[in-house]
Every structure is written in structure tokens, then in C-alpha cells.
Amino acid sequence: MLLSIFVLGGGVGVLSVHHYTRDDFPSHFIFGSATSAYQVEGAANQDGRTPTIWDTFAHAGHAHGHNGDVACDEYHKYKDDVQLMVETGLDAYRFSISWSRLIPNGRGPVNPKGLQYYNNLINELIKNGIEPHVTLFNFDLPQALEDEYGGWVSRRIIRDFRDYADVCFREFGDRVLYWTTVNEPNVFALAGYDEGEGPPLRCSTPFGVLNCNTGNSTFEAYLAAHHILLAHSSAATLYRTKYKDKQHGFIGIAVYTFGILPQTNTEKDILAVQRVHEFYVGWILDPLMYGDYPNIMKINAGSRIPAFTSAESKQLKGSLDFIGVIYYTNFNVTDNSDILKRKIRDFDADMAAQLAGKQDLFSEEEYTVDPWGLQQVLKKLKLLYGNPPIYIYENGQRSQSNPSLHDVSRVKYLHEHIGSVLDALRNGSNIRGYFAWSFMDLFELLDGYESGYGLYYVDRNDPDLKRYPKLSAHWYARFLRGTTTSRIGTIQLDKDPSLLSLAHLFQ
């Protein structure tokens, strides 16, 4: 599945080996794009919003000195952005709610200005025929809760999260059907509490990458994830008992995934691949599907991984209606079992495996356009978890941020991966939607504004932060309008009328 652009005898040509149109997807299948609150909203100090752990992390200089104080200013420009979504042809838009904009102290009174903003955004989307998919938490815990009791390392967070979710369900649930409780809990727990690469910057030597002042890498990632799972199940139970009969919505969680292959064909590396899946994906999904952590995690981590009570296990099991898949790239895996002999251990040591290229997870380099890993992930989810409904909530190509709109590699990436999704659908996977990450170039966790995934370029030198469609935005819009690429090999665009509308984009 490859769409290549090249010059043939002075003319522009397309080599396509995967032919599909939007009509090849089921009629109920949705296509969208996504962002998150701190990455796009801006207005960080306006209308009652208070700081979050992501604000604190960014202002400490960990994203090339950039921050989300202004970001893309979607807080003020949401109507214009919704019109761009209409022009692109999106069925749905995935965004997150800023907990501290809605409830500035993390608990207690609701901020009227924050409530008004999200009502306005949701109403604008629906008015324009775009379905809102809402995430409740994306790395941006109110700093007030972090300061008060340590945030996700305390069981007190479970009740506060449930109460926050209650406000969202009550205020927006008459128009929002799809709720993701937490985005990437596996990455958030590891980056924030083990490796010290993300907010709230908790870790301990010798494991932390950055200079953490608090934390304990040997167990806090497990503890934070444990409380995230309990908070999710508490919110899901609340929704099902209090709101679902009237609102008819669905609750899910979004997990970071990647394709994995053994570095060698040795039995040790093959077993290491299985451990990687269980430690990264099973860690989150096994409790939600089966009520407990994978056995290998409990064996290797021992008492450092918390145990669920029978009541908690019962509440966890089956507490999601869909899985949100976050997928970007692939890794090779090699066995590292010798590390289990270490007296001081963290998550990576317990996993006893190494990911080749893991250090490049947040780099500015482009991903290899090689979508076999996405199909592998989708197949595993189908086989291991009873083929649950899946929304691919993030999938996109990273590139260095620059004003060039000619993002051919992103077109290739989207073309191949959407084609891969179609293949998985034809193989029986219960996939309900695909969301390209991201709708526009935005504030990235570690890269700040140095790299971008956007369909739209944001001119940060323009006081109005004007948006410009990239080649990928034109390609995605063309696909969503039902236009196809051909599977007949090399084509001269000037000889193929069906491709003339796209030809100028490659010149």
C-alpha cells in the first residue's frame, strides 16, 4: 500500500498499489481528526482557567522552551476551525475538555465561562454536522489537585475524577455520545511517574531521564495507572447507572499501541514480544476486559503493582464500550531477562525486554511509512478481547514544523494506513472510525512547536495564527468526498481525468 509521487519524463506521475474509496468502508464508518485541550485552546490564563501539571511541565522548559499559553488559540477561533472541518469533510472531531477550565480547583464550583466555551464548541460542531468525540483527561490534571494530594498517586483522585465526569455527562451528555475517560494512560503513567519525561515529572534515580524532584520510579507508574483504571470504572459505572438510559452514549479509554516484531527469531525474543504487549497494552485493557492485570506483570512486579479487591475487579470488568487506539509506528523487541536479577527495578526492568528505537518515540524524525504494525495491533485486539468496537483516535505522520505545505510523506502515511484499516475491516475487525492526528499543527508534549502532525499549518508568526491547508488536507478532503486513487500502477496524471483535480497539488 504505497502512494508515490515522482516525475516521469517531465510529467507528474502516481504509483498506487492500494485502490480504495470512501465507499469501500461501511456506511456507518466515520472519519475525523483530533486535537486536545492544552495543545490547541490557548487562553491558558483567561476566563477562570487555572494551571495544570502540563502548564507547569511546559513552563519548566521541557518543550524547547515553548508552552500552551496561546497554542492555536482555538478558544477564540473555534468557529473558524469548525468551518475548516466542514471544508475538509470531517464526520467527527475528537477534542478534550480542560478539567481546570471547567472546574478550576479540580473539585467544587463549575466555571461559567468554561462551561459556556464547551457548550459553544459542541453546539457549533453539531450545527455543522460534525459529531463530537470527547476525552475527559489528556495529561492536564489541575495543578491544585497535584499540589493537594499528589494527583494520580492518591486514591482521592478517583472520587474527584468521577465528580468531574459527572459534571461533563450532565452538562454535555445530551449532545455527546462518545466519551473517552483517559487518553494514553500507559504513556502518561510511564512518562510522568517512571521515566520523568512528562508531567507531573515524578521519577527517581537511576531511572529518570529529566531532573525529577519527587517520585519513585520503582512503583509510582503502577500506582498511577491503578488509580486511572479505578477512576475510569467509577466514571463508567456512574454513566451507566445515571445517564445512559436517557443519553444512550458510550464510554471508552484510549491506549497507546505500536507494532512489534522480535529482533531475532530466537525463542527469547519471541517471548519478549508477548511480554511487551502485556506490559504496554494488557496493563490497561486486561483489567477492563477481564478484571485483573496480566499474570506476567503480577509475577515480575510483585508487590510493587497494586492488587484489585474483588469488588473493584467486578466493577472494572466490562467497563468500556469501545477501545480507542493510538498508533503511530513500529518497534523491534529483544529479550532483556538478565535485568530481572537487579535489586532495584522499574517498569522496563519488570518487562525484561527492550524496544529498539524507543528513544526516538518523541523525536522530530518522520515515521517510516510501514503500516503492518497497525494491522497487527488490530488483529491482536480482535483475538485477545473478543473483537470489541474500536476507534482509531490518533494516527498520523510527524514532520519538522515549517511553512512548507507540500507534506508528501504525510499523504503517503495516511494513504497507507487508511488502506490498512480497510484491510483489517475486511478481515473482520470491528473498527468504527478513523481520526487523523492532528487537525492542525499544535503544541506537542516534548517538541513544543518544533514538529507538527497537522493537516493544517498554523503560521505562528502571524498575530492571527492563520491556518493554511497542507497537501494532506487536500488529499484527505478529496478522499472524504469519495475520490479514489488508482491501483493500475504508473499513471500519467494528464492522461487520467480522475486524477486531474489532484495533479496541481504535486507540482
XYZ file of C-alpha atoms in Angstrom:
507
model
C 0.000 0.000 0.000
C 2.044 2.890 -1.267
C 1.259 6.173 -2.947
C 4.454 7.512 -4.504
C 4.848 10.846 -6.246
C 7.593 11.159 -8.832
C 8.489 12.764 -12.129
C 8.161 10.789 -15.364
C 9.678 12.364 -18.457
C 8.867 15.848 -17.253
C 5.326 14.950 -16.175
C 3.913 14.145 -12.769
C 3.024 10.517 -12.061
C 1.449 8.498 -9.298
C 2.343 4.942 -8.353
C -0.522 3.454 -6.376
C -0.732 -0.107 -5.181
C -3.800 0.204 -2.997
C -7.066 1.159 -4.628
C -9.945 2.207 -2.399
C -12.566 4.891 -1.992
C -14.576 6.004 0.963
C -17.441 3.961 -0.407
C -15.414 0.815 0.314
C -15.927 1.494 4.022
C -19.199 0.633 5.802
C -21.833 3.359 5.696
C -21.660 3.821 9.476
C -17.855 4.188 9.476
C -16.762 7.700 10.466
C -13.701 9.718 9.507
C -12.461 12.580 11.599
C -9.463 14.367 13.021
C -8.334 15.223 16.534
C -6.624 17.610 18.948
C -6.542 18.052 22.737
C -7.266 20.997 25.023
C -3.823 22.161 26.133
C -2.419 21.605 22.669
C -4.811 23.922 20.825
C -7.017 26.038 23.071
C -4.637 28.669 24.400
C -6.277 31.271 26.673
C -4.454 29.456 29.452
C -4.795 32.358 31.878
C -8.178 33.651 30.765
C -11.779 33.334 31.912
C -11.098 31.412 35.090
C -8.872 28.595 33.825
C -6.167 27.609 36.325
C -2.781 25.893 35.730
C -2.426 22.176 35.150
C 0.506 19.824 35.550
C 1.111 20.224 31.802
C 1.347 24.007 32.182
C 3.875 23.503 34.967
C 5.872 20.995 32.922
C 5.958 23.240 29.849
C 6.861 26.375 31.806
C 9.791 24.482 33.315
C 11.288 24.492 29.801
C 10.767 20.846 28.810
C 9.277 21.531 25.349
C 12.035 23.543 23.674
C 11.049 26.424 25.924
C 7.558 26.561 24.402
C 4.207 26.370 26.182
C 0.491 26.237 25.504
C -0.419 29.676 26.830
C -1.599 30.684 23.356
C -1.220 27.408 21.424
C -3.515 27.660 18.368
C -5.994 29.946 20.142
C -8.893 27.643 19.353
C -10.592 29.069 22.439
C -11.275 32.191 20.379
C -11.096 30.709 16.872
C -13.276 27.617 17.290
C -15.914 28.804 14.817
C -13.299 29.326 12.111
C -11.774 25.930 12.860
C -15.136 24.203 12.651
C -15.596 25.739 9.206
C -12.238 24.272 8.176
C -13.517 20.907 9.394
C -16.577 21.331 7.227
C -14.410 22.191 4.222
C -12.264 19.135 4.904
C -15.367 16.956 5.075
C -14.917 15.560 8.593
C -17.665 13.408 10.083
C -16.335 13.865 13.605
C -13.926 15.880 15.719
C -12.145 14.476 18.746
C -11.127 17.005 21.389
C -10.549 17.010 25.129
C -12.037 19.081 27.905
C -9.684 21.036 30.130
C -10.587 19.940 33.666
C -9.162 23.165 35.132
C -11.111 25.338 32.684
C -14.366 23.673 33.673
C -13.648 23.197 37.406
C -10.728 25.493 38.281
C -9.976 23.965 41.695
C -10.320 20.392 40.429
C -13.429 19.985 42.549
C -16.225 22.276 43.634
C -17.835 25.124 41.665
C -18.106 24.966 37.893
C -16.598 27.877 35.957
C -19.426 29.504 33.925
C -17.003 30.723 31.250
C -15.525 27.264 30.794
C -18.982 25.715 30.650
C -20.035 28.265 28.051
C -16.983 27.581 25.883
C -17.533 23.840 25.659
C -21.257 24.265 25.099
C -20.474 26.692 22.274
C -17.906 24.356 20.702
C -20.183 21.324 20.894
C -23.144 23.251 19.520
C -21.052 24.652 16.668
C -19.877 21.167 15.728
C -23.373 19.701 15.779
C -24.821 22.634 13.849
C -22.348 21.833 11.104
C -22.998 18.088 11.089
C -19.796 17.111 12.906
C -20.020 14.564 15.700
C -18.119 15.431 18.914
C -15.949 12.714 20.463
C -14.848 13.952 23.875
C -11.875 12.988 26.029
C -12.066 13.856 29.709
C -8.374 13.716 30.597
C -5.318 14.232 28.405
C -2.216 14.769 30.592
C -3.630 18.001 32.105
C -4.585 17.359 35.724
C -5.413 20.562 37.633
C -2.259 21.604 39.451
C -4.385 22.246 42.549
C -5.050 18.507 42.942
C -1.411 17.636 42.296
C -0.348 20.081 44.994
C -3.014 18.998 47.467
C -2.534 15.240 47.489
C -0.231 14.151 44.660
C -2.866 13.703 41.964
C -2.932 10.259 40.400
C -0.747 8.611 43.056
C -3.552 9.106 45.611
C -6.840 7.228 45.786
C -8.526 10.580 46.389
C -8.284 11.210 42.652
C -10.888 8.509 41.950
C -13.730 10.454 43.548
C -12.617 13.792 42.146
C -12.410 12.355 38.629
C -15.832 10.751 38.962
C -17.324 14.066 40.111
C -15.648 15.889 37.211
C -17.003 13.281 34.797
C -20.444 13.719 36.367
C -20.376 17.423 35.509
C -19.402 16.645 31.903
C -22.059 13.959 31.478
C -24.711 16.203 32.996
C -23.841 19.329 31.034
C -22.831 17.909 27.639
C -24.203 14.357 27.501
C -27.413 15.381 25.743
C -25.241 16.105 22.682
C -22.113 13.967 23.215
C -22.396 10.228 22.650
C -18.740 9.169 22.698
C -16.673 9.632 25.844
C -13.051 8.664 26.349
C -12.184 8.813 30.032
C -8.374 8.950 29.788
C -6.036 9.313 26.831
C -2.937 7.098 26.757
C -2.886 6.063 30.429
C 0.055 3.759 29.694
C 2.204 6.550 28.243
C 1.049 9.070 30.856
C 1.960 6.728 33.724
C 5.355 5.787 32.309
C 6.401 9.239 31.142
C 5.142 11.035 34.218
C 5.952 8.622 37.021
C 8.740 6.290 35.870
C 10.927 7.898 33.226
C 10.249 11.500 34.185
C 9.704 12.577 30.580
C 6.286 14.124 31.043
C 4.014 15.810 33.560
C 3.902 15.680 36.544
C 7.618 14.942 36.285
C 7.888 12.358 39.049
C 10.738 9.834 38.977
C 13.792 8.674 40.899
C 17.385 7.805 40.114
C 18.712 5.959 38.252
C 15.590 5.721 36.089
C 14.514 9.310 35.444
C 15.504 10.966 32.186
C 14.969 14.503 33.465
C 15.800 16.004 36.837
C 12.828 14.954 38.971
C 12.480 16.428 42.445
C 9.863 13.967 43.688
C 8.625 10.468 42.963
C 9.667 6.840 42.985
C 10.169 5.106 39.651
C 10.055 1.637 41.172
C 6.291 1.677 41.795
C 4.563 5.010 41.084
C 3.804 4.259 37.423
C 1.923 1.162 38.546
C 0.141 3.160 41.245
C -0.909 5.980 38.910
C -2.211 3.533 36.289
C -4.068 1.622 39.021
C -5.909 4.742 40.094
C -6.595 5.703 36.487
C -8.260 2.331 35.927
C -10.361 2.687 39.073
C -11.292 6.245 38.121
C -12.328 5.049 34.676
C -14.510 2.256 36.036
C -16.049 4.600 38.601
C -16.954 7.111 35.877
C -18.241 4.355 33.593
C -20.428 2.931 36.359
C -21.781 6.404 37.085
C -22.625 6.958 33.420
C -24.345 3.611 33.033
C -26.437 3.955 36.179
C -27.311 7.648 35.948
C -27.156 8.765 32.321
C -27.065 6.003 29.716
C -30.810 5.275 29.627
C -31.503 8.892 28.658
C -28.359 9.826 26.734
C -27.558 6.485 25.024
C -23.837 7.199 24.861
C -20.695 5.073 25.065
C -17.647 5.016 27.337
C -14.129 4.022 26.282
C -10.458 4.525 27.007
C -7.649 5.286 24.536
C -4.473 3.198 24.697
C -1.113 3.865 23.057
C -0.105 0.925 20.853
C 2.651 0.071 18.382
C 3.603 -2.767 16.081
C 6.232 -5.133 17.494
C 8.488 -7.759 15.947
C 11.193 -9.879 17.583
C 14.704 -8.634 16.889
C 15.682 -12.226 16.109
C 13.769 -15.465 15.623
C 15.031 -16.839 18.932
C 12.501 -18.112 21.440
C 13.649 -15.494 23.946
C 12.893 -12.589 21.623
C 9.557 -14.084 20.590
C 8.542 -14.388 24.247
C 9.783 -10.839 24.831
C 7.323 -9.586 22.186
C 4.476 -11.134 24.168
C 5.693 -9.501 27.376
C 5.867 -6.108 25.690
C 2.246 -6.422 24.605
C 1.116 -7.445 28.071
C 3.101 -4.712 29.831
C 2.061 -1.884 27.496
C -1.425 -2.854 26.325
C -2.585 -5.689 28.574
C -1.645 -3.494 31.550
C -4.617 -1.262 30.706
C -7.013 -3.469 28.765
C -6.839 -6.750 30.703
C -8.317 -5.210 33.889
C -11.064 -3.523 31.862
C -11.913 -6.672 29.920
C -11.097 -9.442 32.409
C -10.868 -7.742 35.802
C -7.154 -8.104 36.558
C -3.625 -7.432 35.345
C -1.776 -9.923 33.120
C -0.147 -12.693 35.167
C 3.359 -11.895 33.927
C 3.027 -8.347 35.260
C 1.965 -9.586 38.690
C 4.788 -12.147 38.741
C 7.560 -9.778 37.636
C 6.437 -6.669 39.513
C 5.368 -8.498 42.652
C 4.098 -6.304 45.475
C 5.010 -3.118 43.580
C 1.900 -3.469 41.419
C -1.304 -2.886 43.438
C -3.980 -5.553 43.685
C -7.667 -5.074 42.961
C -10.258 -6.045 45.519
C -12.983 -8.423 44.353
C -15.432 -5.504 44.217
C -13.002 -3.387 42.175
C -12.346 -6.266 39.801
C -16.071 -6.755 39.276
C -16.576 -3.054 38.552
C -13.611 -2.959 36.168
C -14.599 -5.979 34.100
C -16.555 -4.881 31.049
C -16.433 -1.196 31.990
C -15.775 0.003 28.443
C -17.938 0.089 25.352
C -15.082 0.688 22.922
C -11.294 0.872 22.728
C -9.594 3.967 21.403
C -6.414 3.018 19.550
C -3.459 5.389 19.411
C -0.953 4.168 16.814
C 1.994 5.739 15.025
C 4.883 3.364 14.419
C 6.631 0.012 14.982
C 9.494 -1.335 17.087
C 11.735 -4.363 17.196
C 11.937 -6.155 20.535
C 14.814 -8.021 22.112
C 14.905 -10.054 25.317
C 16.499 -8.480 28.372
C 15.725 -11.107 31.010
C 19.041 -10.673 32.792
C 17.748 -7.369 34.138
C 15.294 -9.265 36.349
C 18.242 -10.072 38.640
C 18.609 -6.395 39.554
C 17.700 -5.467 43.098
C 16.230 -2.110 42.070
C 13.627 -2.405 39.354
C 11.136 -0.288 37.457
C 8.610 -0.935 34.694
C 11.188 -1.564 31.951
C 13.153 -3.950 34.149
C 9.982 -5.862 35.038
C 9.109 -6.138 31.349
C 12.559 -7.665 30.703
C 12.606 -6.523 27.092
C 13.994 -3.648 25.074
C 12.348 -1.658 22.303
C 14.746 -0.740 19.527
C 14.270 2.947 18.766
C 12.301 3.699 21.914
C 14.412 6.791 22.493
C 13.008 8.220 19.239
C 9.375 7.981 20.354
C 9.110 11.753 20.791
C 11.805 12.839 18.357
C 11.255 15.132 15.408
C 12.033 12.442 12.822
C 9.363 11.258 10.434
C 7.891 7.809 10.927
C 8.634 5.084 8.428
C 5.595 4.567 6.220
C 5.076 0.910 7.081
C 1.550 0.141 8.309
C 1.864 -3.594 9.001
C 2.039 -2.755 12.719
C -1.413 -1.188 12.729
C -2.899 -4.342 11.246
C -1.011 -6.381 13.844
C -2.468 -4.283 16.664
C -5.995 -4.526 15.294
C -5.699 -8.282 14.864
C -4.448 -8.737 18.441
C -7.282 -6.672 19.859
C -9.760 -8.721 17.866
C -8.353 -12.058 19.024
C -7.493 -11.223 22.635
C -10.504 -9.135 23.628
C -13.449 -10.570 21.711
C -13.391 -8.140 18.784
C -14.629 -5.037 20.639
C -15.663 -1.831 18.869
C -12.566 0.216 18.030
C -11.996 3.840 17.115
C -8.549 4.707 15.808
C -8.307 8.006 17.617
C -4.767 9.036 16.698
C -2.748 8.121 13.622
C -0.514 10.487 11.718
C 2.884 11.457 10.412
C 5.356 13.588 12.321
C 7.453 16.141 10.475
C 9.548 19.135 11.366
C 7.485 22.270 11.658
C 7.989 24.555 8.682
C 5.818 26.641 6.364
C 6.055 24.126 3.522
C 2.598 22.841 2.699
C 3.936 20.087 0.453
C 3.782 17.240 3.015
C 4.005 14.318 0.599
C 5.195 11.927 3.313
C 2.033 12.613 5.328
C -0.102 11.856 2.268
C 1.758 8.571 1.839
C 1.367 7.786 5.515
C -2.386 8.490 5.580
C -2.983 6.661 2.320
C -1.243 3.510 3.504
C -2.692 3.462 6.984
C -6.269 4.119 5.918
C -5.810 1.336 3.399
C -4.517 -0.854 6.221
C -7.644 -0.089 8.231
C -9.748 -1.183 5.284
C -7.801 -4.435 5.094
C -8.406 -5.026 8.813
C -12.119 -4.339 8.359
C -12.263 -6.894 5.568
C -10.560 -9.345 7.914
C -13.311 -8.910 10.460
C -12.040 -6.251 12.855
C -14.843 -4.252 14.481
C -13.449 -0.813 13.644
C -15.956 2.018 13.769
C -13.900 5.086 12.877
C -10.563 6.649 11.947
C -9.247 10.021 13.171
C -6.171 11.586 11.604
C -3.794 13.178 14.089
C -3.783 16.069 14.116
C -6.194 18.542 12.632
C -3.634 21.339 12.773
C -0.034 21.791 13.887
C -0.232 22.202 17.639
C 1.758 22.166 20.879
C 3.486 18.791 21.269
C 4.428 17.331 24.649
C 8.219 17.423 24.217
C 8.674 19.031 20.817
C 6.625 22.130 21.530
C 6.181 23.756 18.123
C 9.336 22.238 16.611
C 7.432 19.377 14.995
C 3.939 19.006 13.656
C 1.390 16.377 12.650
C -1.236 18.737 11.290
C -3.362 18.662 8.180
C -3.270 22.445 8.534
C -0.197 24.594 9.077
C -0.511 27.316 11.716
C 1.558 30.413 10.993
C 2.958 31.258 14.394
C 4.489 34.466 13.047
C 1.048 35.767 12.174
C -0.683 37.514 15.113
C -3.930 35.936 13.914
C -2.341 32.434 13.780
C -3.735 31.893 10.313
C -4.285 28.291 9.217
C -3.192 27.004 5.798
C -4.218 23.657 4.312
C -1.351 21.333 3.552
C -1.260 18.821 0.729
C -2.501 16.232 3.233
C -5.599 18.321 3.994
C -6.409 18.463 0.282
C -5.787 14.724 -0.054
C -7.937 13.858 2.966
C -10.740 16.136 1.769
C -10.577 14.576 -1.675
C -10.777 11.086 -0.193
C -13.684 12.082 2.048
C -15.541 13.401 -0.985
C -15.328 9.934 -2.462
C -12.482 10.347 -4.942
C -10.058 7.470 -5.280
C -6.509 6.690 -6.255
C -5.918 4.014 -8.853
C -4.405 0.555 -8.495
C -3.168 0.158 -12.016
C 0.462 1.004 -11.462
C 2.068 4.028 -13.073
C -0.312 6.695 -14.311
C 0.312 9.916 -16.156
C -1.921 12.441 -14.461
C -2.519 14.341 -17.678
C -3.932 11.140 -19.214
C -6.177 10.201 -16.301
C -9.131 12.600 -15.854
C -9.981 11.182 -12.417
C -6.654 12.481 -11.072
C -6.523 15.877 -12.777
C -8.061 17.610 -9.765
C -5.122 16.454 -7.654
C -2.366 16.960 -10.219
C -1.664 20.600 -9.359
C -1.000 19.638 -5.761
C 2.100 17.684 -6.745
C 3.654 20.360 -8.931
